[in-house]
mmCIF file of C-alpha atoms in Angstrom:
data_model
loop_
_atom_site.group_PDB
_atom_site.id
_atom_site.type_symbol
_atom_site.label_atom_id
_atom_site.label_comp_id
_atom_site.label_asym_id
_atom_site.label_seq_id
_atom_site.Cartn_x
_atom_site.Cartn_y
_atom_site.Cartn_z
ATOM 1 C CA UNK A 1 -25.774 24.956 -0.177
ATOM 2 C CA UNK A 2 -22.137 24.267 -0.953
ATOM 3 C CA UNK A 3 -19.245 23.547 0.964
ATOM 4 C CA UNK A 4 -16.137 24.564 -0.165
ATOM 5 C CA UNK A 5 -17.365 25.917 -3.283
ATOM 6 C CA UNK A 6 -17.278 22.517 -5.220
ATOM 7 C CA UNK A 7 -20.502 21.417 -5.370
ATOM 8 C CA UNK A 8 -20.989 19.081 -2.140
ATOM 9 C CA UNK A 9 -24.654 19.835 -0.209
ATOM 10 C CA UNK A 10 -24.108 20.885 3.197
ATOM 11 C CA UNK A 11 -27.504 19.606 3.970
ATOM 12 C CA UNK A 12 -26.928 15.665 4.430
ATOM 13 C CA UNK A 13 -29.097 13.952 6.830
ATOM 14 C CA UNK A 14 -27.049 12.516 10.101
ATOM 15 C CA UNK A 15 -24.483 10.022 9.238
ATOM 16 C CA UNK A 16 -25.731 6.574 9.371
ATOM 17 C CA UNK A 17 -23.728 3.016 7.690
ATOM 18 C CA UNK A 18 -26.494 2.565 5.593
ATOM 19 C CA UNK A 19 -26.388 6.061 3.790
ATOM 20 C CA UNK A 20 -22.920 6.383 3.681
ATOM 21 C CA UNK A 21 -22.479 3.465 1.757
ATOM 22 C CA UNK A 22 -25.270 4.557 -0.834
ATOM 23 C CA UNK A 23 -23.418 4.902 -4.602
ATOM 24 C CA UNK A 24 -22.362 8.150 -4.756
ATOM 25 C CA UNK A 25 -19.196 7.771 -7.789
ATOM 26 C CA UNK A 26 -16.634 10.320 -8.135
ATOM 27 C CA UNK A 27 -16.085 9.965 -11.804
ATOM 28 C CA UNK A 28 -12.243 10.145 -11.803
ATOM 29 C CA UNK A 29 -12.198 7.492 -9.030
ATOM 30 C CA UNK A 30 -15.030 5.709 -10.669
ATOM 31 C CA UNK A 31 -13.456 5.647 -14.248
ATOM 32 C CA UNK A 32 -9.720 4.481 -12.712
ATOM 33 C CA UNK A 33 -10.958 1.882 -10.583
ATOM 34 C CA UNK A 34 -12.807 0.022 -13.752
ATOM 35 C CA UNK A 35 -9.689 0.638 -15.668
ATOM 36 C CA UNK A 36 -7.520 -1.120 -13.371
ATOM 37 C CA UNK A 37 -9.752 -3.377 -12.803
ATOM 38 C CA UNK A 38 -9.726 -4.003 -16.630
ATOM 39 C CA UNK A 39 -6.584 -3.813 -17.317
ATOM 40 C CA UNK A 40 -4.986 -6.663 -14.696
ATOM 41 C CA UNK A 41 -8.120 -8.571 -16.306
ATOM 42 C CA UNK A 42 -6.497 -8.787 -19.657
ATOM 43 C CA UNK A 43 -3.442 -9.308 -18.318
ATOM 44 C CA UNK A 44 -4.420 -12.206 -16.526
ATOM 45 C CA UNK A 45 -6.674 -13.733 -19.948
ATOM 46 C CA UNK A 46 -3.345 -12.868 -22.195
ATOM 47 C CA UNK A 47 -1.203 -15.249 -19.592
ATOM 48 C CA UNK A 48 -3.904 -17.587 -19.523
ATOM 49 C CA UNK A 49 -4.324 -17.766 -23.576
ATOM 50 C CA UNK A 50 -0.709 -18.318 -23.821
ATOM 51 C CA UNK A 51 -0.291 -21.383 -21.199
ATOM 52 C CA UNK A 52 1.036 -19.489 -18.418
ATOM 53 C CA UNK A 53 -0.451 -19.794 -14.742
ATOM 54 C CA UNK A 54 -1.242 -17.108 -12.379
ATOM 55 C CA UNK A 55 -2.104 -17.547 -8.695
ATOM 56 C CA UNK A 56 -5.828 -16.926 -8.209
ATOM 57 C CA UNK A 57 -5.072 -15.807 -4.791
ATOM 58 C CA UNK A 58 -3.585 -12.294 -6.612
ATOM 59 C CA UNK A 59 -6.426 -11.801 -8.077
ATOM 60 C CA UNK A 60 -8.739 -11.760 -5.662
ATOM 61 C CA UNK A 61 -6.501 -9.284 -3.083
ATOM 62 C CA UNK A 62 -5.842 -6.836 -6.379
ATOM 63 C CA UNK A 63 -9.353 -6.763 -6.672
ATOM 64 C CA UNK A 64 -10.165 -6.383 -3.469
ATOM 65 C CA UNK A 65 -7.638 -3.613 -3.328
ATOM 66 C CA UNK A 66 -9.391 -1.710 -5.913
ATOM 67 C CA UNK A 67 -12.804 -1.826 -4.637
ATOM 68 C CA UNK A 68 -11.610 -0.716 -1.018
ATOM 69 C CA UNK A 69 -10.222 2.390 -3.232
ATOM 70 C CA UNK A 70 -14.025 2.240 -4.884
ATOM 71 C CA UNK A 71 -15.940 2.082 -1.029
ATOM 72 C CA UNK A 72 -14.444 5.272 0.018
ATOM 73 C CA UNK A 73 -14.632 7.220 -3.506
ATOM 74 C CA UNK A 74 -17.880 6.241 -5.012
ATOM 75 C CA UNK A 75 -19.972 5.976 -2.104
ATOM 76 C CA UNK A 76 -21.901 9.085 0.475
ATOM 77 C CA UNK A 77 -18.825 7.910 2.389
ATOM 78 C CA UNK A 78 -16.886 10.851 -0.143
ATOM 79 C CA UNK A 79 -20.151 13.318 0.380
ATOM 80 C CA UNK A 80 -19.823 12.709 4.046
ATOM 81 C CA UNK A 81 -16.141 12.823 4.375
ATOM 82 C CA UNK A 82 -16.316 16.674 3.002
ATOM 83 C CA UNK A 83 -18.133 18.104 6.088
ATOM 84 C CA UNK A 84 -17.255 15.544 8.769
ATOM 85 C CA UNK A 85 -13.705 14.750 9.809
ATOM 86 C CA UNK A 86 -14.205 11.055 10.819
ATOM 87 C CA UNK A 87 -15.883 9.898 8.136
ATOM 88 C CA UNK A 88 -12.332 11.482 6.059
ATOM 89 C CA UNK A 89 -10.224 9.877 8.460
ATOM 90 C CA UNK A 90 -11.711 6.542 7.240
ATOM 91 C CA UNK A 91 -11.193 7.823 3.895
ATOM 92 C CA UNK A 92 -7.868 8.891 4.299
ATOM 93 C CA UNK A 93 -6.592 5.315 6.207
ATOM 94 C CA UNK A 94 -8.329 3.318 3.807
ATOM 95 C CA UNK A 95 -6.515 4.625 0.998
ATOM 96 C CA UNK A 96 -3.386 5.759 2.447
ATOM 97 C CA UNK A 97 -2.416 2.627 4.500
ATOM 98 C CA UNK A 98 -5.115 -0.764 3.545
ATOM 99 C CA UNK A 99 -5.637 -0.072 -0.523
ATOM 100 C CA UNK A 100 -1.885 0.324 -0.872
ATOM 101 C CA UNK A 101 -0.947 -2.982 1.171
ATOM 102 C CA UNK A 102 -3.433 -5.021 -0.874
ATOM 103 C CA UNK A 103 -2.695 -3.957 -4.384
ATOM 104 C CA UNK A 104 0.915 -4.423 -3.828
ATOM 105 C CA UNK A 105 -0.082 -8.265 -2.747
ATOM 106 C CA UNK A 106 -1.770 -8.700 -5.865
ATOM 107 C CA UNK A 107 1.516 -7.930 -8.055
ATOM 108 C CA UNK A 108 0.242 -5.710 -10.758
ATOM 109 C CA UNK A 109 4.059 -5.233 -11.789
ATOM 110 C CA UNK A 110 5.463 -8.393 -12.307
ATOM 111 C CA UNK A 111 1.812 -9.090 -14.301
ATOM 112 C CA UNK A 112 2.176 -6.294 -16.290
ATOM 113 C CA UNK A 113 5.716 -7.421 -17.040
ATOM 114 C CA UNK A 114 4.730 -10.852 -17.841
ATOM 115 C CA UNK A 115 1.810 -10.400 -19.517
ATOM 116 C CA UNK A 116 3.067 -7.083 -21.725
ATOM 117 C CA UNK A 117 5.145 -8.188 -25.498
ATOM 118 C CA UNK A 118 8.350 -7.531 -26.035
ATOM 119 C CA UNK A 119 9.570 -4.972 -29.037
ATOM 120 C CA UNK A 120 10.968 -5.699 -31.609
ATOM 121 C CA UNK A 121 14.838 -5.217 -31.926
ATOM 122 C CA UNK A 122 15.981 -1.850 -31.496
ATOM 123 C CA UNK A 123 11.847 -0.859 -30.568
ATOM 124 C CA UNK A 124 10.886 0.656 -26.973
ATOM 125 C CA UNK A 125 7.171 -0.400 -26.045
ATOM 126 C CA UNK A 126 5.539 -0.065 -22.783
ATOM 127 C CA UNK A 127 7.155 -3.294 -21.452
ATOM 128 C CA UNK A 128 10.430 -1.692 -22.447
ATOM 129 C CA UNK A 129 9.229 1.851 -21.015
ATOM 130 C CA UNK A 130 8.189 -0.203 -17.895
ATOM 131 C CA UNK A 131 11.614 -1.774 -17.027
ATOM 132 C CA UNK A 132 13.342 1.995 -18.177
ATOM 133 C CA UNK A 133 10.929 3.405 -14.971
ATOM 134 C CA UNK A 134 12.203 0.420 -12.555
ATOM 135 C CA UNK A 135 15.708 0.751 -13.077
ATOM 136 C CA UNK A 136 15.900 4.843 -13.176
ATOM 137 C CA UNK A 137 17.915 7.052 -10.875
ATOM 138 C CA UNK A 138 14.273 8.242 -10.211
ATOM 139 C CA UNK A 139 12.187 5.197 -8.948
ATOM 140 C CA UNK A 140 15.604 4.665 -6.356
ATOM 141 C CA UNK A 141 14.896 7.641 -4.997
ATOM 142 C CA UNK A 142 11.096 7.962 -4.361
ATOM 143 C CA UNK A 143 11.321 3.928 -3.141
ATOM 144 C CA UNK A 144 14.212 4.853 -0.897
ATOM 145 C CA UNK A 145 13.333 4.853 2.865
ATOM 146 C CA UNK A 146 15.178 8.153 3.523
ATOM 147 C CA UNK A 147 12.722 9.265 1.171
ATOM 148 C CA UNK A 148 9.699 7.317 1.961
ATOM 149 C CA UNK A 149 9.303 7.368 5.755
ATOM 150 C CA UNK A 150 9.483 11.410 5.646
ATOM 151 C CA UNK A 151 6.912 11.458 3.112
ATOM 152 C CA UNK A 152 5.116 9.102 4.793
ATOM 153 C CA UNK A 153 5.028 11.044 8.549
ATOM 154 C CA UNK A 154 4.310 14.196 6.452
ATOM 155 C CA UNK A 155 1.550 13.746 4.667
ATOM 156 C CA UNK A 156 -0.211 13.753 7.982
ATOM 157 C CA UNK A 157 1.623 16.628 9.730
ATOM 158 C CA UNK A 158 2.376 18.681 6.809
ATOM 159 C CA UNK A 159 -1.349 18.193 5.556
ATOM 160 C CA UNK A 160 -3.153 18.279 8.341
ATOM 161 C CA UNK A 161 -1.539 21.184 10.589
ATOM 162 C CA UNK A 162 -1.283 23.505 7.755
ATOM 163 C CA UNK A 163 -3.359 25.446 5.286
ATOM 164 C CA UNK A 164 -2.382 23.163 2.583
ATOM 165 C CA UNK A 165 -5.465 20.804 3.616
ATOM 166 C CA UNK A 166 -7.943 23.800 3.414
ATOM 167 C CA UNK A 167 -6.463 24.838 0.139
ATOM 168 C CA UNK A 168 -7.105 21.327 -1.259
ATOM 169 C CA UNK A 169 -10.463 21.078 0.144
ATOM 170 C CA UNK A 170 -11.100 24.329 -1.233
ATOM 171 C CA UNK A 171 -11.819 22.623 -4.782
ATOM 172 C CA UNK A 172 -12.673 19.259 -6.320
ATOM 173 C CA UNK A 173 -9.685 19.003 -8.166
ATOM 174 C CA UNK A 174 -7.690 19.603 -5.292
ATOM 175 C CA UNK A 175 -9.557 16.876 -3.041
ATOM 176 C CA UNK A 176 -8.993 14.265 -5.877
ATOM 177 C CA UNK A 177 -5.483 15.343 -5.845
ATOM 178 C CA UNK A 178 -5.261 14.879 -2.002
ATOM 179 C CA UNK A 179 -6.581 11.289 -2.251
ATOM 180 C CA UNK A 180 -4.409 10.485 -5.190
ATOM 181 C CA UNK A 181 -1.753 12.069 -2.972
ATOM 182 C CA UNK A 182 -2.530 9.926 -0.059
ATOM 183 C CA UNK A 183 -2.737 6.480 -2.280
ATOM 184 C CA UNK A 184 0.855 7.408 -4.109
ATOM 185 C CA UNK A 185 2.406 7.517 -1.117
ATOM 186 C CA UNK A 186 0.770 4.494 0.789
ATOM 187 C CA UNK A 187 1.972 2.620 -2.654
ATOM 188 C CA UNK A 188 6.368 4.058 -2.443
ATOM 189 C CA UNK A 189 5.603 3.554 1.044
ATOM 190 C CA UNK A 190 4.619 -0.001 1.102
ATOM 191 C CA UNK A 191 6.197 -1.201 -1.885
ATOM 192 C CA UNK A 192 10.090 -1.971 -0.769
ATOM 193 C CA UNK A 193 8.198 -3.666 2.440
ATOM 194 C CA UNK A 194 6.303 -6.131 0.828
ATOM 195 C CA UNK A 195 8.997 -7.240 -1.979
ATOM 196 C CA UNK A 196 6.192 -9.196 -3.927
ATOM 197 C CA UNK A 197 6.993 -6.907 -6.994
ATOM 198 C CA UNK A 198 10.277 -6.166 -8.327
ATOM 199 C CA UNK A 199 11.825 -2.924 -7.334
ATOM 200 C CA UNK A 200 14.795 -1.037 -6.829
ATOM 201 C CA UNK A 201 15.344 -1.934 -3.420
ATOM 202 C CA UNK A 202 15.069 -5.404 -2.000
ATOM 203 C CA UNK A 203 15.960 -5.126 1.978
ATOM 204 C CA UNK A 204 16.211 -8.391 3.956
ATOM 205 C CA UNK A 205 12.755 -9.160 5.845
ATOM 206 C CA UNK A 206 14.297 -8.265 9.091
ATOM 207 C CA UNK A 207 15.080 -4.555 7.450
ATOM 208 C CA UNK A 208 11.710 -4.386 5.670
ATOM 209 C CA UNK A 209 10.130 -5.044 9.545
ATOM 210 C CA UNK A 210 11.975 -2.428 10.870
ATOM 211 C CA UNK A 211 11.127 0.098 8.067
ATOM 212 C CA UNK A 212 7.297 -0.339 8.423
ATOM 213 C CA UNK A 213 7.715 0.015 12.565
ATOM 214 C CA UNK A 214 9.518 3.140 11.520
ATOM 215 C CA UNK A 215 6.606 4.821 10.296
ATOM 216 C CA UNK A 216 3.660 3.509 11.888
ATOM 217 C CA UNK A 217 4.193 5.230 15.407
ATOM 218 C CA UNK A 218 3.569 8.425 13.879
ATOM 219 C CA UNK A 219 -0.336 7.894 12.860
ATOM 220 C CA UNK A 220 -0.844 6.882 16.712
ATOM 221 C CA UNK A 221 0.664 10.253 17.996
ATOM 222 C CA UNK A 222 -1.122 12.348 15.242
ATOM 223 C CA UNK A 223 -4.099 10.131 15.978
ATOM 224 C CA UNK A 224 -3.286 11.055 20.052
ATOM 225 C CA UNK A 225 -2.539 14.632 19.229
ATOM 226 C CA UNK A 226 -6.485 14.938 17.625
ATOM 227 C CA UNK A 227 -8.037 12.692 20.429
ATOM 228 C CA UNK A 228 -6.196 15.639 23.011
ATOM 229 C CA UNK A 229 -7.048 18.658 21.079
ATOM 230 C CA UNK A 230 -9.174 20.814 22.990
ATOM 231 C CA UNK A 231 -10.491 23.401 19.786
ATOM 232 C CA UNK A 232 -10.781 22.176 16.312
ATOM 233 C CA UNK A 233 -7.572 21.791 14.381
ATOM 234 C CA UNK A 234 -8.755 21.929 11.136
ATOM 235 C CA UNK A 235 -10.886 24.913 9.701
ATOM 236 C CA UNK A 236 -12.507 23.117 6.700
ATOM 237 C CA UNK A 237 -14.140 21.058 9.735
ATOM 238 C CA UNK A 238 -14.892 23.656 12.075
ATOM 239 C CA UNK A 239 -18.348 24.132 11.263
ATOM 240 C CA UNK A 240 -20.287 21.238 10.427
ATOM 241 C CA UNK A 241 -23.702 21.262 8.932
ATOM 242 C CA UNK A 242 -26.232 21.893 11.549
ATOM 243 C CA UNK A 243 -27.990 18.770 9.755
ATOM 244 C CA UNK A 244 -25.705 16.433 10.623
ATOM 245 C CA UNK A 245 -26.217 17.456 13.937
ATOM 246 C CA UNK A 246 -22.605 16.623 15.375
ATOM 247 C CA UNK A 247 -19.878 18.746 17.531
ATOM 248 C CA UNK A 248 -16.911 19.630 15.586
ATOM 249 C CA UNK A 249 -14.317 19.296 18.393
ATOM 250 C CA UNK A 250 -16.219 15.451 19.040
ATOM 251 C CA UNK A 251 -15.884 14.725 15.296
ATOM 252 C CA UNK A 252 -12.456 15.875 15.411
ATOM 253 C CA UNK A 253 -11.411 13.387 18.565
ATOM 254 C CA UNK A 254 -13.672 10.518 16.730
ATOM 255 C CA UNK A 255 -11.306 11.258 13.821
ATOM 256 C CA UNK A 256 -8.017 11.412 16.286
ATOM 257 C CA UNK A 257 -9.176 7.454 17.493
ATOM 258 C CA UNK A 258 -9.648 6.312 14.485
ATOM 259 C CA UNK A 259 -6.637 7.389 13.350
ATOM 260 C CA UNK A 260 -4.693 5.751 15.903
ATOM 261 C CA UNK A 261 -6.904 2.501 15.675
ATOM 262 C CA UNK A 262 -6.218 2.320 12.243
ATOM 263 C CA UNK A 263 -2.389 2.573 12.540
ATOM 264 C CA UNK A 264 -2.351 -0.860 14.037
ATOM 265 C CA UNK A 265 -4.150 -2.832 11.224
ATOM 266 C CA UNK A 266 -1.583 -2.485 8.211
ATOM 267 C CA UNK A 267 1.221 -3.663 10.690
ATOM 268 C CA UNK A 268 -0.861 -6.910 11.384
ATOM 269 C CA UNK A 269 -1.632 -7.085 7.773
ATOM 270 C CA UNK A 270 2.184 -6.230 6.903
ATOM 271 C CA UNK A 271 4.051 -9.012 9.354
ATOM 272 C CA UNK A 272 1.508 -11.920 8.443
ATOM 273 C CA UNK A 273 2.283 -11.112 4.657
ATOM 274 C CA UNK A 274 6.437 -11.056 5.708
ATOM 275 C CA UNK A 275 6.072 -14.060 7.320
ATOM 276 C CA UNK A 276 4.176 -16.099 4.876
ATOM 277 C CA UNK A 277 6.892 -14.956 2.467
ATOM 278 C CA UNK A 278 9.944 -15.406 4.426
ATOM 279 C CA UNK A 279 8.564 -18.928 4.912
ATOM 280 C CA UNK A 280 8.125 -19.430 1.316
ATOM 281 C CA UNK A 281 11.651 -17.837 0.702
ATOM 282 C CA UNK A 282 13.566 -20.551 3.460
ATOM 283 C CA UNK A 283 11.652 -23.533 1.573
ATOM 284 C CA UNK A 284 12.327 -22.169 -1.239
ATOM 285 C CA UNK A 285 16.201 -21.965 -0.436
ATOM 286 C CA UNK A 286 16.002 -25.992 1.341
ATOM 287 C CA UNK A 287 14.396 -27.028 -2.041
ATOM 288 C CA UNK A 288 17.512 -25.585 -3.870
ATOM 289 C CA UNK A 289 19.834 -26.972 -1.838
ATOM 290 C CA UNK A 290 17.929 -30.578 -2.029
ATOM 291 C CA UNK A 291 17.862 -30.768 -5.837
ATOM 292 C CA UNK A 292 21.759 -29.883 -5.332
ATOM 293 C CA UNK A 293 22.632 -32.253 -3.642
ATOM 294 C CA UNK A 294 20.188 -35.118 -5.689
ATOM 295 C CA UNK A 295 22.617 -33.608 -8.326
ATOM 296 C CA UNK A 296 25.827 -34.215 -7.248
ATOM 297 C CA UNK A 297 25.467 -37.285 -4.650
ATOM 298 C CA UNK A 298 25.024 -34.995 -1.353
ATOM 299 C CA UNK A 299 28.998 -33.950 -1.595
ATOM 300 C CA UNK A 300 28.819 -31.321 0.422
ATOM 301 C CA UNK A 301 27.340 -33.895 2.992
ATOM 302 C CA UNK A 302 30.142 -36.297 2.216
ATOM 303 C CA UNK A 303 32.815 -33.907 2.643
ATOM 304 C CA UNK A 304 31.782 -32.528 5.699
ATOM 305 C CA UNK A 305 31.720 -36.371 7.212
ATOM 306 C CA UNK A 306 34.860 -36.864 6.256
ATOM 307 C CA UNK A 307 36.284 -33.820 7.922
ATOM 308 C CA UNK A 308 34.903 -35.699 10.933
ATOM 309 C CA UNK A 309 36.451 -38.790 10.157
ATOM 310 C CA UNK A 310 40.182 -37.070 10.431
ATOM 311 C CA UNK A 311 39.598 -34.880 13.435
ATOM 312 C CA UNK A 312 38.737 -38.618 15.275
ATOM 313 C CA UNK A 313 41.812 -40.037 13.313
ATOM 314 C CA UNK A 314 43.708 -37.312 15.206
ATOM 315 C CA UNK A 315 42.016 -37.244 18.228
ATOM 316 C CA UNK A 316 43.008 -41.726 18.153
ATOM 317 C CA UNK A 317 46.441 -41.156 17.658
#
């Protein structure tokens, strides 16, 4: 039996761990994953061919970011996550809010910029192309928290409270679009925040804190507003498969907590990762300023003690 007319059985056994993390690939998510995957790969060989380091550390997180995409879209976790609403809730903050966060650490843009040739004289290749996307009047826009932060709050309340979510679900096309939806915007979301790649916008760190705390209040109240709900909210969940043996309106307040549990774990992720780099940044900055003055014989150091020297000549007289 189908549900939603795309081919997913309605007659899975009760969710267990175990099952739901059976392979189950979604070829789209399958095939992308193993292209990104090889793609930062050859990256990373063509710096290494040509002498040129790159932190192992990036790596491992872009890779990790791309399997947590991979869990959630080629597992039972996608099979369940069509008939239960929890089990798409994990989906959904996986991909929306902890994929994004650790793909962005891994710097596939500056790699891709490094790693990419240059054209010739008077020649546009992708590296060229690349940079043209960066610096457009588009990519300001979309990367642009007036534009990010709405985007952000309403792909859950726009989604979610309106028909748009059945339509989607309604189709396998449309459910792949939904993810893809959901990881695009996790990605313009997150981007500006974590400043590891080079963007349009570069806020200070104390601006970058604020914009994430901006957003993140709004999965705990849609997470609050499911956990309250006395009827279900969302008809492609109303009627669960009698197999899996579950309440719809208890699915739907497991989904709410989840939800707003989940809202809480990119901002702990987010601040350790602005920390570490405004860290870096400051030593950074005190290493300039050391070689600066090994340069020039600590002048600015000399100066300054000499200003001291004639405001006690003055003070003496």
């Amino acid at each position: 039996m189908d549900h939603s007319g795309h081919g997913m059985t309605m007659d899975l056994p009760p969710f267990t761990l175990g099952r739901g993390l059976a392979f189950s690939p979604d070829p789209f998510f399958l095939v992308g994953c193993l292209l990104a995957l090889g793609l930062y790969a050859w990256g990373v060989v063509r710096l290494r061919r040509r002498g040129d380091a790159w932190p192992v550390s990036r790596t491992v997180l872009f890779t990790a970011g791309v399997l947590s995409v991979a869990l959630v879209m080629c597992t039972k976790l996608n099979d369940y996550g069509m008939v239960m609403f929890s089990v798409h809730m994990v989906q959904h903050m996986v991909i929306s809010m902890l994929s994004p966060i650790v793909l962005l650490l891994g710097a596939p843009i500056t790699l891709a910029l490094r790693a990419l040739p240059v054209a010739g004289r008077g020649r546009t290749g992708p590296r060229e192309l690349l940079l043209m996307l960066l610096h457009s009047r588009y990519m300001r826009v979309i990367t642009h928290p007036v534009f990010t932060i709405p985007l952000f709050i309403a792909s859950l309340y726009g989604l979610y409270f309106t028909p748009l979510f059945d339509f989607l679900m309604g189709s396998k096309p449309g459910h792949i679009a939904m993810m893809l939806h959901f990881l695009a915007v996790g990605l313009v979301f997150f981007w500006p925040i974590m400043g590891v790649d080079p963007g349009p916008h570069r806020p200070g760190y104390v601006m970058r804190m604020l914009e994430l705390f901006a957003g993140m209040p709004f999965h705990a109240f849609f997470g609050i507003a499911l956990m309250m709900a006395t009827e279900p909210m969302v008809k492609a969940y109303e009627n669960p498969p009698a197999s899996l043996g579950i309440d719809a309106l208890s699915d739907q307040n497991a989904a709410g907590g989840i939800a707003w549990a989940f809202s809480e774990i990119p901002s702990v992720l987010v601040l350790i990762a602005l920390v570490f780099q405004w860290y870096r940044s400051e030593q950074r900055v005190a290493r300039r300023h050391d070689r600066a003055a090994d340069r020039d014989g600590d002048k600015e150091l000399e100066a300054y003690n000499a200003y001291l020297a004639s405001l006690q000549a003055r003070s003496g007289r």
